[in-house]
Amino acid sequence: MQAINASIDVDRGLWSEDIEASLAHAAMLVRQGIIRQADGRKIARGLKRIRKEIEEGRFEFRADLEDIHMNVEARLKTLIGAAAGRLHTARSRNDQVATDFRLWVRGAIDRLDDRLNRLIAALLDRAEEHAATVMPGYTHLQPAQAVTFGHHLMAYVEMFGRDRGRLMDARARLDECPLGAAALAGTSFPIDRAMTAKALGFAQPMRNSIDAVSDRDFALETLAAGAILAVHLSRLAEELVLWTSPGFGFVALGDAFTTGSSIMPQKRNPDAAELIRAKSGRAIAGLTQLLVVLKGLPLTYGKDMQEDKAPTFAALADLQLSLDAMTGMIRNLKADAKAMRAATAAGFLTATDLADWLVRVLDLPFRRAHHAAGRLVRLAEAKGCGLADLGLPDFRRVVPGIGPAVYKVLDIDRSVASRRGLGGTAPNRVRQAIAAARKRSMKR
Amino acid sequence: MQAINASIDVDRGLWSEDIEASLAHAAMLVRQGIIRQADGRKIARGLKRIRKEIEEGRFEFRADLEDIHMNVEARLKTLIGAAAGRLHTARSRNDQVATDFRLWVRGAIDRLDDRLNRLIAALLDRAEEHAATVMPGYTHLQPAQAVTFGHHLMAYVEMFGRDRGRLMDARARLDECPLGAAALAGTSFPIDRAMTAKALGFAQPMRNSIDAVSDRDFALETLAAGAILAVHLSRLAEELVLWTSPGFGFVALGDAFTTGSSIMPQKRNPDAAELIRAKSGRAIAGLTQLLVVLKGLPLTYGKDMQEDKAPTFAALADLQLSLDAMTGMIRNLKADAKAMRAATAAGFLTATDLADWLVRVLDLPFRRAHHAAGRLVRLAEAKGCGLADLGLPDFRRVVPGIGPAVYKVLDIDRSVASRRGLGGTAPNRVRQAIAAARKRSMKR
Amino acid sequence: MQAINASIDVDRGLWSEDIEASLAHAAMLVRQGIIRQADGRKIARGLKRIRKEIEEGRFEFRADLEDIHMNVEARLKTLIGAAAGRLHTARSRNDQVATDFRLWVRGAIDRLDDRLNRLIAALLDRAEEHAATVMPGYTHLQPAQAVTFGHHLMAYVEMFGRDRGRLMDARARLDECPLGAAALAGTSFPIDRAMTAKALGFAQPMRNSIDAVSDRDFALETLAAGAILAVHLSRLAEELVLWTSPGFGFVALGDAFTTGSSIMPQKRNPDAAELIRAKSGRAIAGLTQLLVVLKGLPLTYGKDMQEDKAPTFAALADLQLSLDAMTGMIRNLKADAKAMRAATAAGFLTATDLADWLVRVLDLPFRRAHHAAGRLVRLAEAKGCGLADLGLPDFRRVVPGIGPAVYKVLDIDRSVASRRGLGGTAPNRVRQAIAAARKRSMKR
Amino acid sequence: MQAINASIDVDRGLWSEDIEASLAHAAMLVRQGIIRQADGRKIARGLKRIRKEIEEGRFEFRADLEDIHMNVEARLKTLIGAAAGRLHTARSRNDQVATDFRLWVRGAIDRLDDRLNRLIAALLDRAEEHAATVMPGYTHLQPAQAVTFGHHLMAYVEMFGRDRGRLMDARARLDECPLGAAALAGTSFPIDRAMTAKALGFAQPMRNSIDAVSDRDFALETLAAGAILAVHLSRLAEELVLWTSPGFGFVALGDAFTTGSSIMPQKRNPDAAELIRAKSGRAIAGLTQLLVVLKGLPLTYGKDMQEDKAPTFAALADLQLSLDAMTGMIRNLKADAKAMRAATAAGFLTATDLADWLVRVLDLPFRRAHHAAGRLVRLAEAKGCGLADLGLPDFRRVVPGIGPAVYKVLDIDRSVASRRGLGGTAPNRVRQAIAAARKRSMKR
């Protein structure tokens, strides 16, 4: 039973929040006259000493004391005697653990947000450097149209920006204090919930005591935001794995982010990128786990909810690690602009430009222009050349009116530069987007 | 291949949004001089006629035309001829479907929010009616302390209120228009993205064309909010199943929400509640499905993303159904206040009140008071009576100083009334909470 | 990078298997003449010494050495010098870790099977004891027909029996040895894969080297069997939570499996059952995690696959814990036969017997008999009595031909005894089922 | 309520199984003398006529009749009158639907197994054709060692072979008949469960009536086998996407399996492969959904279980589609042996051969040989050439004793041919593996 019941291996991660919340609770009990000042002072002194013991690695966590709350309180009793027994007045482990866990998740959100900000900064720097570096844009992993590497990286700036937004929204919704809900019904002691809420940096106390002890939305929502973030990271990681494979060769990762092989002396494997890609599994699974735990659970507190912390701790810690590793890779990667440009030779990347030009200049309906461009692509394929290598007679066999101006349209750089509308890949537009993103990120 | 590739069975659900977006696109093409006014007029007339045909069930959806976009465009060609081929100028199916799907999800969010609002209204009404109806509050499905039924229902008002918040945050983040991103890189036509964004009711165009066609965050975030909402519904559904079981007998559901048995003539099964509980499976799975689809997908558009709509449509439609059914059950349920009160006799619900009283009146440290109350509970158990049935000598054997005032503390109604702090279960406090919730819900 | 790359915190769990596999590999290298006998002896001696060091807790695991394989090999080098460098001949970490992990999962399957067997034995004992203990059988948590508690427990014997079958099938499919696949392509050294396979207790070597290093089916299949098992456990746990709630009161758990409250002195919470129910979350999530990790992964080995062990270790360890706790609860629970019988008074449990009797004796078509029984139930409800309390005139008002023999049909014990066909709930049939199950479990 | 409760939109998929099971049930009722022969004949005639009506699309499914069972029975009543009311004697919808659904899943397993067999046959044919086609083998998507394309395809033959094994094991465990369990407790009618089990092709009746109506393991296990299969398909699909991307260019898919773009005239997108990859999402989600539905559900039947069919139908239908599409792609793909060989030039694929040779010929410990080979790779990299382009003096600078025989070791074909042990990539070994696989697949 102890083996399945004890949670100390996991919830010791809450030690700092537990002490912080107990300090706030004890101070409030004193001010409300519920416990004596002398006892309050002893409790505060004892708790601070325990904090120091833990910080210095001198605290012995005991499984027979089940959880972090009892470990702290038992030590407090050793340190200050009977007064320790007054700390738990007007609270229950149910509101205590809800408070501790909220504080922890709030801290984790802030740590993730900080890491996201750094990753965005790294992306902005590389995007600026490569605002005009031309590469093939892919759909279906097939070359589609030319874009700039900077523009491509800026897509991730948008994605990670939304991730920050989701985390901040979760944080705002989480920012209510359950302390004072006691077991489930509130308490008959004249406590001041506003005071403890404020002391712990919460915007306000929670409005319903039953909800306060039953709710784990704050963890679910943070895990959901984390799962979406992890999927974003997995997509960028996949691209790094592709780009470093010799068939692409667009990017070389810093040596710090690759590893060798125990058997193949030549290997430089993008291990960090693969691990980040894989860790999306834990983020998705962590969310699934907590949703499953809570599914069909009657109110109020059930012991099932003890299984909330392990998936949350693991998923958010892995995300932090992934963000750090990704930031390091982005900061250290060497983009091979030549290889990127060389790759634009394959795949007839300007076929759309050609079709658009036929619309604009020869007034063909788009569907007919698209069809004509398709025929020209097949002609070039048959000849084993690019579109620009076709002769004017070739062009005119398909669309009689085509003149020599067509060749300008088939130029990669011109193609990129022509997409200069809002959100487009033209270098100047990309530079504007970078500047605007820098401004937004400063505001926060 | 057609069997696996055609999406029309699913994406026909987008027909209305597809036509709306095409109308906006065509109007913009005209105003920017990209297509002729006459063509624009024909296109608009044709699209409106198609809308009517679909509304009236006279439109034939064809799998050989693959998707909703080609079905509409093919019909448009039949109706207006070559001008139909000009509609697809300066856009691609990639930005088209992203726009359609965003519009659909935005609409689904609004429908869910509306349903949530009605469910909250139903809960508030029942909570008001039962603000003073005493019942056992449970932790671990064991009787813990007395609460009021109204207070219990108000916990769900809090939960569903957060669900609304999450949906509104998702809506705000979704509210950007991908149209104009074309295939992935933007377009060289001089389009006005602000104009189409505005026409479709979006706050602004998306800022990066690659992100615009690659992103499905808006669906993920809505599904995540939906999964959390579904878990809330599953908890309330579980409670309805429990409360209607004879061991509890707290509640009778309206006949409309129960069903009989094909073999057992006496049955009245809480089918709707069970189905709502089960449908949390689809909500969680829908989210999982889309996270898995997107995991490790390189930018930009991949055909994988076609698998975004089926789980989203199914999960959100089921949620709407669940909300409607839950609202109906809450509006129609009959609470049995007598049975609830009778159930408070079991489980020594005032043991905490007793311990708290020992702290307050006899100044015992809480831990010792808790221990003493525990001994009195065991004494009553041994005698097969309640705490209030013990004699004063019994009390004094455990805590010498106890006087006759103890009996007041053991009264259920007094216990409930004493939890009058913010968030507590005292009837007056519950009524205040209801009033405040009504005010909040009006503001929106 | 080290923080994300090092796996030693997790894969140290493979230490024993790693040494076992290295011993087998080294012995084979010697016999095939690939390394010298003297080196082989040194290696074996060194590995055994490392095994002892780890067993005695004297081995220092180092994160800078990344994984368990390098930790062992580095120590081996310290112990025996250059000969240590010959151990890795003709193998790679890719086949090495696949071998280690298979050995570990095989061991975990055996441990689970052993625990399942004990749980089944406990259920059989309680089923035998309660083969004739009558209780309400529920559908939709509404009383449906009377069954015996023994019959109900035997349903779980069937479920856990299938779980054993799934684990055994997974074990048989897992039982092939990847060693010798080297990095991915096999090796040019003249190794004897049959010899190492046999030494490690595998049925045979794997047939394809690429599959050998890329495959994690064995973990997926075991996790899938584990997830289904966890759902079975969650259902039994849910029933224990219900049965110990005062509204049912069918069962009391041993004190070892309940806990008290930090605030409510009277509580005896079924924590172990709740934790088992909740741990289904981890089992489902562990499976999801590994499926997500492997989704879309090109062959052969990718670093993503390092994320295979954490979810597998955690999910299977939790299952073992859950099985132990469940076995303890089943062995220690006290069933309250009186409370069970009392509960059969509610819910008109013999209504089906009545309908069946009308079919048999009065030759009504079942649908009409069902309808008639339904009317009688409503009549009894209106009178606030049971079916057996209705008078003959009442019966005859609904079905004219009914005679006094009807009352026999309404007896609970007779109802239970009448379901004596294969799989039915009649006590004698249940006893036969128990005997047959004991025989089957002996065979294994 | 009807909207949430009616299941006919989903469970009409069971129509054929429902009629089959009713025919078997009615025949048994007659033989046991429970209903009259004349009634039995009418029922059989009516059911067969309904079967025909459905087959011919003339049957009207009605949502107000809730489910497939009531739709069939209502029609039967119209066709044959009161005798229809005798069909439901001695059964309940609970055992009826369990029987129908088992029959359906058994059929789906057989359909999947048939498709798997065809896919394996297609892979074997292509593997045979390319038993000696050399390509780079990758780990971490980095070139590792040379393998043959046939060997690579054979890895999938192993994977899909295990999938077949899992499905067959699930089928064997599923192959028990729930009919006769009635609502939950069995029946008092003298039915012959062995007779109906046999008539429906089941190996035997289920042994416990409560288990019979509560169990959905058979669907869970099939979905789990399907999820693993889907992950296998996603890996092969990913490789097809990679191989058709110009950076690899190893493979061209048949035109039937690629699609064009609405805007880019040159595109040939591997849509089918991407859809197969994405559909792993549905397979994983379907499994998750049913696990979530069943989690924490008390026995016996609950309406929650009605949510079992939708995910099962959808996931297994998609798998069937995916298998068909994959088989088509494998049958139609054109492998570009030249491009594969050309790609072996990059990545120093024989570095391991070199290290192994240093061990064998110069007796270096493997770790030192590995280190030396690594230095030579870096030397070649610095010179911008391959290992075979280094001069003897270069080799000797790193390992003094190296002679001209080293150059043979650096030959790709020789490297491949040297891995001739069991499971290795040498062409002859691959051909043996293919022959053995053909023999195994014939046996089934």
XYZ file of C-alpha atoms in Angstrom, chain A residues 139-145 238 241-242 244-248 261-271 274 292-293 295 347-348 351-352 366-367 370 373-374 377-378 381, chain D residues 139-145 238 241-242 244-248 261-271 274 292-293 295 347-348 351-352 366-367 370 373-374 377-378 381:
84
model
C 4.410 21.441 -50.303
C 4.059 17.670 -49.892
C 7.900 17.674 -49.643
C 7.875 18.461 -53.368
C 9.431 21.728 -54.569
C 6.624 24.228 -55.037
C 7.737 27.852 -55.280
C 11.778 17.291 -38.603
C 16.657 16.369 -39.693
C 15.709 16.725 -43.367
C 20.978 18.061 -42.559
C 20.425 14.892 -44.603
C 22.730 14.879 -47.658
C 19.775 14.828 -50.076
C 19.022 18.347 -48.864
C 28.025 6.250 -33.687
C 29.380 3.362 -31.675
C 30.076 1.479 -34.880
C 30.122 3.937 -37.790
C 33.042 6.328 -37.449
C 31.763 8.787 -40.025
C 28.402 9.606 -38.443
C 27.219 13.033 -37.325
C 23.663 12.409 -36.225
C 21.150 15.174 -35.475
C 20.296 13.563 -32.155
C 15.341 13.767 -33.175
C -8.057 10.215 -18.700
C -7.446 10.560 -14.957
C -12.651 11.687 -16.987
C 10.993 21.278 -59.599
C 10.039 24.109 -61.985
C 5.628 27.501 -63.129
C 3.085 29.419 -61.053
C -6.424 31.358 -64.541
C -7.564 27.817 -65.174
C -2.552 26.954 -65.336
C 1.938 26.284 -67.881
C 1.464 22.611 -67.109
C 6.470 21.998 -67.764
C 5.889 18.637 -69.406
C 10.630 17.614 -68.607
C 20.251 5.822 -39.383
C 19.083 9.228 -38.126
C 18.390 9.975 -41.828
C 22.163 10.116 -42.238
C 23.840 7.617 -44.614
C 25.177 4.758 -42.507
C 26.038 1.616 -44.474
C 7.146 8.560 -44.757
C 7.436 10.745 -49.329
C 11.171 11.065 -48.751
C 10.041 10.736 -54.125
C 11.400 14.107 -52.982
C 14.070 15.331 -55.413
C 16.759 15.317 -52.702
C 16.432 11.537 -52.728
C -1.956 21.351 -57.584
C -4.702 23.905 -58.088
C -2.080 26.604 -58.544
C 1.285 24.979 -59.357
C 1.096 23.267 -62.734
C 4.280 21.266 -62.233
C 3.337 19.386 -59.062
C 3.123 15.613 -58.636
C 2.382 15.174 -54.961
C 2.556 11.840 -53.121
C -0.914 12.404 -51.694
C 0.713 11.391 -47.005
C -11.296 6.295 -22.515
C -14.915 5.214 -22.946
C -12.093 3.514 -18.295
C 28.424 9.580 -46.381
C 31.459 7.256 -46.266
C 33.819 3.377 -42.855
C 32.537 0.527 -40.703
C 37.443 -2.517 -32.172
C 37.422 0.755 -30.275
C 36.791 2.677 -34.936
C 38.583 4.873 -39.289
C 37.097 8.074 -37.920
C 36.998 9.879 -42.672
C 37.915 13.333 -41.441
C 36.393 15.122 -45.742
